mmCIF file of C-alpha atoms in Angstrom:
data_model
loop_
_atom_site.group_PDB
_atom_site.id
_atom_site.type_symbol
_atom_site.label_atom_id
_atom_site.label_comp_id
_atom_site.label_asym_id
_atom_site.label_seq_id
_atom_site.Cartn_x
_atom_site.Cartn_y
_atom_site.Cartn_z
ATOM 1 C CA MET B 1 -55.902 21.453 -15.073
ATOM 2 C CA SER B 2 -54.563 19.428 -17.618
ATOM 3 C CA MET B 3 -52.628 20.366 -20.929
ATOM 4 C CA GLU B 4 -55.436 19.773 -22.488
ATOM 5 C CA SER B 5 -58.159 21.943 -20.918
ATOM 6 C CA PHE B 6 -55.064 25.188 -22.312
ATOM 7 C CA GLU B 7 -55.595 23.607 -25.572
ATOM 8 C CA GLN B 8 -59.301 23.052 -25.352
ATOM 9 C CA ASN B 9 -59.570 26.990 -24.961
ATOM 10 C CA ASP B 10 -56.659 27.803 -26.866
ATOM 11 C CA ASN B 11 -58.513 25.467 -30.049
ATOM 12 C CA GLU B 12 -61.860 27.840 -29.094
ATOM 13 C CA LEU B 13 -60.310 31.061 -29.413
ATOM 14 C CA THR B 14 -58.043 30.267 -32.125
ATOM 15 C CA SER B 15 -60.729 29.080 -34.721
ATOM 16 C CA THR B 16 -62.358 32.749 -33.820
ATOM 17 C CA PHE B 17 -59.135 34.860 -34.204
ATOM 18 C CA PRO B 18 -56.559 33.863 -37.039
ATOM 19 C CA VAL B 19 -53.073 34.354 -35.753
ATOM 20 C CA LYS B 20 -49.715 33.740 -37.327
ATOM 21 C CA ILE B 21 -47.848 33.024 -33.548
ATOM 22 C CA ARG B 22 -48.928 30.545 -31.521
ATOM 23 C CA LYS B 23 -48.037 29.682 -27.967
ATOM 24 C CA VAL B 24 -48.908 27.239 -25.379
ATOM 25 C CA PRO B 25 -47.516 27.336 -22.025
ATOM 26 C CA LYS B 26 -46.267 24.229 -20.314
ATOM 27 C CA SER B 27 -48.134 22.132 -17.714
ATOM 28 C CA LEU B 28 -50.042 23.865 -15.321
ATOM 29 C CA GLU B 29 -47.899 21.916 -12.658
ATOM 30 C CA ASP B 30 -44.771 23.426 -14.310
ATOM 31 C CA ILE B 31 -46.226 26.999 -13.877
ATOM 32 C CA VAL B 32 -47.377 26.122 -10.685
ATOM 33 C CA ARG B 33 -43.318 25.472 -9.711
ATOM 34 C CA ILE B 34 -41.836 28.301 -11.556
ATOM 35 C CA THR B 35 -44.411 30.665 -9.874
ATOM 36 C CA LYS B 36 -45.516 31.565 -6.328
ATOM 37 C CA PHE B 37 -49.741 30.960 -7.603
ATOM 38 C CA ASN B 38 -51.647 28.014 -7.300
ATOM 39 C CA LYS B 39 -53.864 26.666 -9.917
ATOM 40 C CA SER B 40 -57.126 28.270 -9.686
ATOM 41 C CA GLU B 41 -55.303 31.740 -9.671
ATOM 42 C CA ILE B 42 -53.123 30.410 -12.646
ATOM 43 C CA ARG B 43 -56.009 29.736 -14.036
ATOM 44 C CA LEU B 44 -57.616 32.867 -13.974
ATOM 45 C CA LEU B 45 -54.811 34.421 -15.042
ATOM 46 C CA TYR B 46 -54.679 32.613 -17.999
ATOM 47 C CA LYS B 47 -58.142 33.333 -19.180
ATOM 48 C CA GLY B 48 -57.675 36.844 -19.055
ATOM 49 C CA PHE B 49 -54.165 36.960 -21.005
ATOM 50 C CA LYS B 50 -55.968 35.023 -23.732
ATOM 51 C CA GLN B 51 -58.950 37.152 -23.679
ATOM 52 C CA GLU B 52 -56.239 40.140 -25.043
ATOM 53 C CA CYS B 53 -53.933 37.821 -26.722
ATOM 54 C CA PRO B 54 -55.456 35.001 -27.815
ATOM 55 C CA SER B 55 -52.208 33.652 -29.813
ATOM 56 C CA GLY B 56 -50.726 33.392 -26.710
ATOM 57 C CA ALA B 57 -47.856 35.543 -27.870
ATOM 58 C CA VAL B 58 -47.587 39.748 -26.928
ATOM 59 C CA THR B 59 -45.879 41.701 -29.620
ATOM 60 C CA GLU B 60 -44.869 45.611 -28.598
ATOM 61 C CA ARG B 61 -47.030 46.872 -30.689
ATOM 62 C CA ASP B 62 -50.109 44.535 -29.202
ATOM 63 C CA PHE B 63 -48.586 45.782 -25.512
ATOM 64 C CA GLN B 64 -48.687 49.179 -26.580
ATOM 65 C CA THR B 65 -52.477 48.340 -27.675
ATOM 66 C CA ILE B 66 -53.808 46.666 -24.555
ATOM 67 C CA TYR B 67 -52.000 49.285 -22.425
ATOM 68 C CA SER B 68 -54.003 52.257 -24.488
ATOM 69 C CA HIS B 69 -57.171 51.317 -23.806
ATOM 70 C CA PHE B 70 -56.153 51.424 -19.714
ATOM 71 C CA PHE B 71 -53.831 54.666 -20.023
ATOM 72 C CA PRO B 72 -56.848 56.614 -23.025
ATOM 73 C CA HIS B 73 -55.720 60.074 -22.083
ATOM 74 C CA GLY B 74 -51.498 59.887 -21.986
ATOM 75 C CA ASN B 75 -49.345 58.246 -24.108
ATOM 76 C CA CYS B 76 -47.868 54.526 -23.205
ATOM 77 C CA ARG B 77 -45.514 54.024 -26.149
ATOM 78 C CA ASP B 78 -42.228 54.604 -24.227
ATOM 79 C CA TYR B 79 -43.656 53.042 -21.036
ATOM 80 C CA THR B 80 -44.719 49.741 -22.657
ATOM 81 C CA ASN B 81 -41.172 49.437 -24.877
ATOM 82 C CA TYR B 82 -39.253 50.535 -21.816
ATOM 83 C CA LEU B 83 -41.544 47.243 -19.630
ATOM 84 C CA PHE B 84 -42.066 45.713 -23.216
ATOM 85 C CA ARG B 85 -37.922 44.692 -22.917
ATOM 86 C CA VAL B 86 -38.370 43.620 -19.366
ATOM 87 C CA LEU B 87 -41.327 41.042 -20.263
ATOM 88 C CA ASP B 88 -39.113 40.027 -23.205
ATOM 89 C CA ARG B 89 -35.799 38.523 -21.508
ATOM 90 C CA ARG B 90 -35.202 36.133 -24.347
ATOM 91 C CA LYS B 91 -35.191 39.565 -27.136
ATOM 92 C CA ARG B 92 -37.897 37.723 -29.350
ATOM 93 C CA MET B 93 -40.087 40.169 -30.048
ATOM 94 C CA TYR B 94 -42.921 39.008 -28.232
ATOM 95 C CA PHE B 95 -43.814 37.444 -24.933
ATOM 96 C CA THR B 96 -46.056 34.977 -23.652
ATOM 97 C CA PHE B 97 -47.873 33.697 -20.774
ATOM 98 C CA GLU B 98 -44.704 32.163 -19.227
ATOM 99 C CA ASP B 99 -42.726 35.498 -19.251
ATOM 100 C CA TYR B 100 -45.784 37.381 -18.254
ATOM 101 C CA ILE B 101 -46.770 35.666 -15.399
ATOM 102 C CA GLN B 102 -43.205 34.717 -14.049
ATOM 103 C CA ALA B 103 -42.651 38.655 -14.355
ATOM 104 C CA LEU B 104 -45.812 38.854 -12.440
ATOM 105 C CA SER B 105 -45.264 36.104 -9.655
ATOM 106 C CA ILE B 106 -42.216 38.596 -8.798
ATOM 107 C CA LEU B 107 -43.772 41.690 -8.620
ATOM 108 C CA VAL B 108 -47.011 40.543 -6.405
ATOM 109 C CA ARG B 109 -45.434 37.631 -4.707
ATOM 110 C CA GLY B 110 -41.275 37.752 -4.883
ATOM 111 C CA ASP B 111 -39.360 38.667 -2.017
ATOM 112 C CA ILE B 112 -37.750 41.649 -1.573
ATOM 113 C CA LYS B 113 -34.918 41.284 -3.405
ATOM 114 C CA GLU B 114 -36.085 39.439 -6.534
ATOM 115 C CA LYS B 115 -38.543 42.453 -6.458
ATOM 116 C CA LEU B 116 -35.509 44.900 -6.066
ATOM 117 C CA GLN B 117 -34.387 42.961 -9.417
ATOM 118 C CA TRP B 118 -36.908 42.698 -11.147
ATOM 119 C CA VAL B 119 -37.306 46.679 -11.208
ATOM 120 C CA PHE B 120 -33.689 47.262 -11.206
ATOM 121 C CA ARG B 121 -33.742 45.820 -14.408
ATOM 122 C CA PHE B 122 -36.897 47.415 -15.395
ATOM 123 C CA TYR B 123 -35.004 51.310 -14.716
ATOM 124 C CA ASP B 124 -31.584 49.732 -16.445
ATOM 125 C CA ILE B 125 -32.788 50.921 -19.914
ATOM 126 C CA SER B 126 -29.487 50.955 -20.962
ATOM 127 C CA ASP B 127 -29.193 47.483 -20.461
ATOM 128 C CA ASN B 128 -25.590 48.241 -18.727
ATOM 129 C CA GLY B 129 -26.474 47.308 -15.075
ATOM 130 C CA LYS B 130 -26.110 51.225 -13.927
ATOM 131 C CA LEU B 131 -28.913 53.254 -13.379
ATOM 132 C CA THR B 132 -27.847 56.945 -13.434
ATOM 133 C CA LYS B 133 -29.815 60.575 -12.733
ATOM 134 C CA GLN B 134 -30.690 60.169 -16.833
ATOM 135 C CA THR B 135 -32.272 56.970 -16.950
ATOM 136 C CA ILE B 136 -34.345 57.252 -13.618
ATOM 137 C CA GLU B 137 -35.329 60.148 -15.538
ATOM 138 C CA THR B 138 -36.308 58.888 -18.705
ATOM 139 C CA ILE B 139 -38.520 56.020 -16.592
ATOM 140 C CA LEU B 140 -40.070 58.968 -14.818
ATOM 141 C CA ARG B 141 -41.458 61.079 -18.102
ATOM 142 C CA SER B 142 -42.261 57.761 -19.563
ATOM 143 C CA ILE B 143 -44.952 57.184 -16.338
ATOM 144 C CA TYR B 144 -45.990 60.977 -16.627
ATOM 145 C CA ASP B 145 -46.473 60.268 -19.897
ATOM 146 C CA LEU B 146 -48.538 57.044 -19.586
ATOM 147 C CA LEU B 147 -50.725 58.833 -16.830
ATOM 148 C CA GLY B 148 -51.302 61.838 -19.162
ATOM 149 C CA PRO B 149 -51.369 65.664 -19.093
ATOM 150 C CA ASN B 150 -54.175 66.337 -16.988
ATOM 151 C CA SER B 151 -52.958 63.256 -14.386
ATOM 152 C CA CYS B 152 -53.528 64.878 -10.277
ATOM 153 C CA ILE B 153 -49.802 63.452 -10.222
ATOM 154 C CA HIS B 154 -47.844 64.378 -12.841
ATOM 155 C CA GLN B 155 -45.352 67.371 -12.251
ATOM 156 C CA PRO B 156 -42.069 68.855 -13.505
ATOM 157 C CA LEU B 157 -39.834 66.893 -13.740
ATOM 158 C CA THR B 158 -36.561 68.824 -11.097
ATOM 159 C CA ASP B 159 -33.999 67.498 -9.237
ATOM 160 C CA ALA B 160 -35.441 67.608 -6.159
ATOM 161 C CA THR B 161 -38.617 65.426 -7.851
ATOM 162 C CA ILE B 162 -35.749 62.757 -9.236
ATOM 163 C CA GLU B 163 -34.255 62.610 -6.483
ATOM 164 C CA LYS B 164 -37.660 62.025 -4.372
ATOM 165 C CA HIS B 165 -38.231 58.939 -6.058
ATOM 166 C CA SER B 166 -34.655 57.627 -6.607
ATOM 167 C CA ALA B 167 -34.114 57.615 -2.543
#
């Protein structure tokens, strides 16, 4: 698939959805090279990404809206804030398809070291290279809030719970 195919799909969508920020991804070959996905997987992921975000750039507010559809009974604000921070590595106030697919590539097909580094960045909400009991508790609380108060796995955050999740 060439860049023209990406742009043709973009043009069809953006004529329907006017946008302020518009980001077109690198060529398909470039994305194959920087991820562990093949061309057909990338096409499928791109199609889904563009359906949710026709502009090609996801703001934190957009991200919260997307997550609220998947977790309608929970509060996704804190969780999406922490996840958005990791996806918006360049601190531009949005992330692109490339940012998304690189993270997904690590989480789905990365080796254990890559996955651990990514998860560490997610939990390192202070961005200081350290994880504390408090930061782990903060992330766990955001996950419980995301799932909602009636979730079958919702449990009180005790020292034992935090220890269990951080082991």
